[in-house]
C-alpha cells in the first residue's frame, strides 16, 4: 500500500457510518452480511448506506458479491491488513518495545473463534 492508497482508506474510515460498517463486517467474518442486515446494524437507511459502501469499496476495504437477489458485503481483509502494515512498516526504529503493545493486540484475536485470547 502506498501513501495515496492509505489516504483514501483513512478518508473512507473517517466517517462514523463507514467505520461502523467496516467493524460490523470484520466481526461478521468472511461470510459477510446482507445489505439490509448491515444497514440495520450500522443504523442507516439502505439507500444512504450504499453511498458509504461505495466509498469503502473504492478504498479497497470491503467487497461485495451477489447471492441470489441479495448483495453480501464482506471486509476486504487483505486491504485492511495492508493498511495496518502501512502504519507499522517502519515501526520501532530499533526499539521493538515501542511496537510490542500493537503486535500483542493483533495477536490476541483467536481467529478460529473470534474471541480475544486471555492475556
GROMACS .gro file of C-alpha atoms in nm:
model
  119
    1UNK     CA    1   0.000   0.000   0.000
    2UNK     CA    2   0.134   0.340  -0.089
    3UNK     CA    3   0.057   0.673   0.076
    4UNK     CA    4  -0.216   0.763  -0.174
    5UNK     CA    5  -0.400   0.436  -0.107
    6UNK     CA    6  -0.361   0.480   0.270
    7UNK     CA    7  -0.504   0.832   0.249
    8UNK     CA    8  -0.806   0.702   0.057
    9UNK     CA    9  -0.859   0.428   0.317
   10UNK     CA   10  -0.833   0.669   0.608
   11UNK     CA   11  -1.065   0.917   0.437
   12UNK     CA   12  -1.320   0.638   0.386
   13UNK     CA   13  -1.292   0.531   0.750
   14UNK     CA   14  -1.315   0.890   0.875
   15UNK     CA   15  -1.696   0.885   0.880
   16UNK     CA   16  -1.889   0.718   1.161
   17UNK     CA   17  -2.124   0.504   0.949
   18UNK     CA   18  -1.839   0.378   0.735
   19UNK     CA   19  -1.628   0.290   1.037
   20UNK     CA   20  -1.926   0.110   1.192
   21UNK     CA   21  -1.983  -0.079   0.867
   22UNK     CA   22  -1.623  -0.198   0.847
   23UNK     CA   23  -1.624  -0.303   1.211
   24UNK     CA   24  -1.952  -0.492   1.162
   25UNK     CA   25  -1.812  -0.668   0.856
   26UNK     CA   26  -1.489  -0.761   1.033
   27UNK     CA   27  -1.699  -0.903   1.317
   28UNK     CA   28  -1.919  -1.094   1.070
   29UNK     CA   29  -1.617  -1.271   0.923
   30UNK     CA   30  -1.568  -1.392   0.566
   31UNK     CA   31  -1.937  -1.480   0.521
   32UNK     CA   32  -2.020  -1.110   0.543
   33UNK     CA   33  -2.362  -0.953   0.584
   34UNK     CA   34  -2.653  -0.886   0.353
   35UNK     CA   35  -2.701  -0.518   0.273
   36UNK     CA   36  -3.024  -0.493   0.475
   37UNK     CA   37  -2.872  -0.653   0.783
   38UNK     CA   38  -2.568  -0.428   0.753
   39UNK     CA   39  -2.787  -0.117   0.721
   40UNK     CA   40  -2.977  -0.216   1.035
   41UNK     CA   41  -2.654  -0.291   1.222
   42UNK     CA   42  -2.499   0.041   1.125
   43UNK     CA   43  -2.820   0.235   1.185
   44UNK     CA   44  -2.871   0.397   0.846
   45UNK     CA   45  -3.124   0.366   0.566
   46UNK     CA   46  -3.029   0.125   0.289
   47UNK     CA   47  -3.007   0.392   0.020
   48UNK     CA   48  -2.779   0.602   0.242
   49UNK     CA   49  -2.566   0.301   0.327
   50UNK     CA   50  -2.499   0.222  -0.040
   51UNK     CA   51  -2.324   0.559  -0.075
   52UNK     CA   52  -2.097   0.477   0.220
   53UNK     CA   53  -2.029   0.123   0.097
   54UNK     CA   54  -1.923   0.256  -0.242
   55UNK     CA   55  -1.660   0.473  -0.072
   56UNK     CA   56  -1.532   0.180   0.133
   57UNK     CA   57  -1.521  -0.041  -0.174
   58UNK     CA   58  -1.324   0.218  -0.375
   59UNK     CA   59  -1.077   0.236  -0.085
   60UNK     CA   60  -1.029  -0.143  -0.101
   61UNK     CA   61  -1.166  -0.205   0.248
   62UNK     CA   62  -1.478  -0.407   0.161
   63UNK     CA   63  -1.603  -0.626  -0.119
   64UNK     CA   64  -1.948  -0.722  -0.245
   65UNK     CA   65  -2.091  -1.032  -0.406
   66UNK     CA   66  -2.434  -1.136  -0.527
   67UNK     CA   67  -2.620  -1.419  -0.358
   68UNK     CA   68  -2.948  -1.459  -0.540
   69UNK     CA   69  -3.129  -1.127  -0.507
   70UNK     CA   70  -2.914  -1.014  -0.215
   71UNK     CA   71  -2.586  -0.829  -0.213
   72UNK     CA   72  -2.350  -0.960   0.053
   73UNK     CA   73  -2.075  -0.732   0.179
   74UNK     CA   74  -1.756  -0.858   0.340
   75UNK     CA   75  -1.449  -0.700   0.490
   76UNK     CA   76  -1.156  -0.699   0.248
   77UNK     CA   77  -0.907  -0.845   0.492
   78UNK     CA   78  -0.616  -0.802   0.253
   79UNK     CA   79  -0.687  -0.429   0.223
   80UNK     CA   80  -0.729  -0.390   0.597
   81UNK     CA   81  -0.404  -0.581   0.657
   82UNK     CA   82  -0.225  -0.362   0.406
   83UNK     CA   83  -0.344  -0.054   0.593
   84UNK     CA   84  -0.214  -0.187   0.926
   85UNK     CA   85   0.115  -0.284   0.761
   86UNK     CA   86   0.142   0.065   0.611
   87UNK     CA   87   0.112   0.213   0.959
   88UNK     CA   88   0.352  -0.031   1.122
   89UNK     CA   89   0.605  -0.076   0.839
   90UNK     CA   90   0.878   0.140   0.986
   91UNK     CA   91   0.783   0.086   1.347
   92UNK     CA   92   1.025   0.086   1.633
   93UNK     CA   93   1.341   0.238   1.488
   94UNK     CA   94   1.538  -0.031   1.669
   95UNK     CA   95   1.315  -0.027   1.979
   96UNK     CA   96   1.076  -0.324   1.947
   97UNK     CA   97   0.920  -0.248   2.287
   98UNK     CA   98   0.752   0.052   2.123
   99UNK     CA   99   0.552  -0.174   1.889
  100UNK     CA  100   0.501  -0.459   2.135
  101UNK     CA  101   0.154  -0.343   2.252
  102UNK     CA  102   0.025  -0.314   1.893
  103UNK     CA  103   0.168  -0.653   1.797
  104UNK     CA  104   0.023  -0.810   2.111
  105UNK     CA  105  -0.320  -0.660   2.039
  106UNK     CA  106  -0.318  -0.801   1.687
  107UNK     CA  107  -0.201  -1.140   1.811
  108UNK     CA  108  -0.466  -1.156   2.085
  109UNK     CA  109  -0.750  -1.238   1.847
  110UNK     CA  110  -0.827  -1.605   1.814
  111UNK     CA  111  -0.948  -1.603   1.455
  112UNK     CA  112  -1.085  -1.955   1.485
  113UNK     CA  113  -1.339  -1.847   1.748
  114UNK     CA  114  -1.340  -1.468   1.716
  115UNK     CA  115  -1.257  -1.440   2.085
  116UNK     CA  116  -0.983  -1.233   2.238
  117UNK     CA  117  -0.724  -1.465   2.385
  118UNK     CA  118  -0.660  -1.414   2.757
  119UNK     CA  119  -0.350  -1.211   2.837
   0.00000   0.00000   0.00000
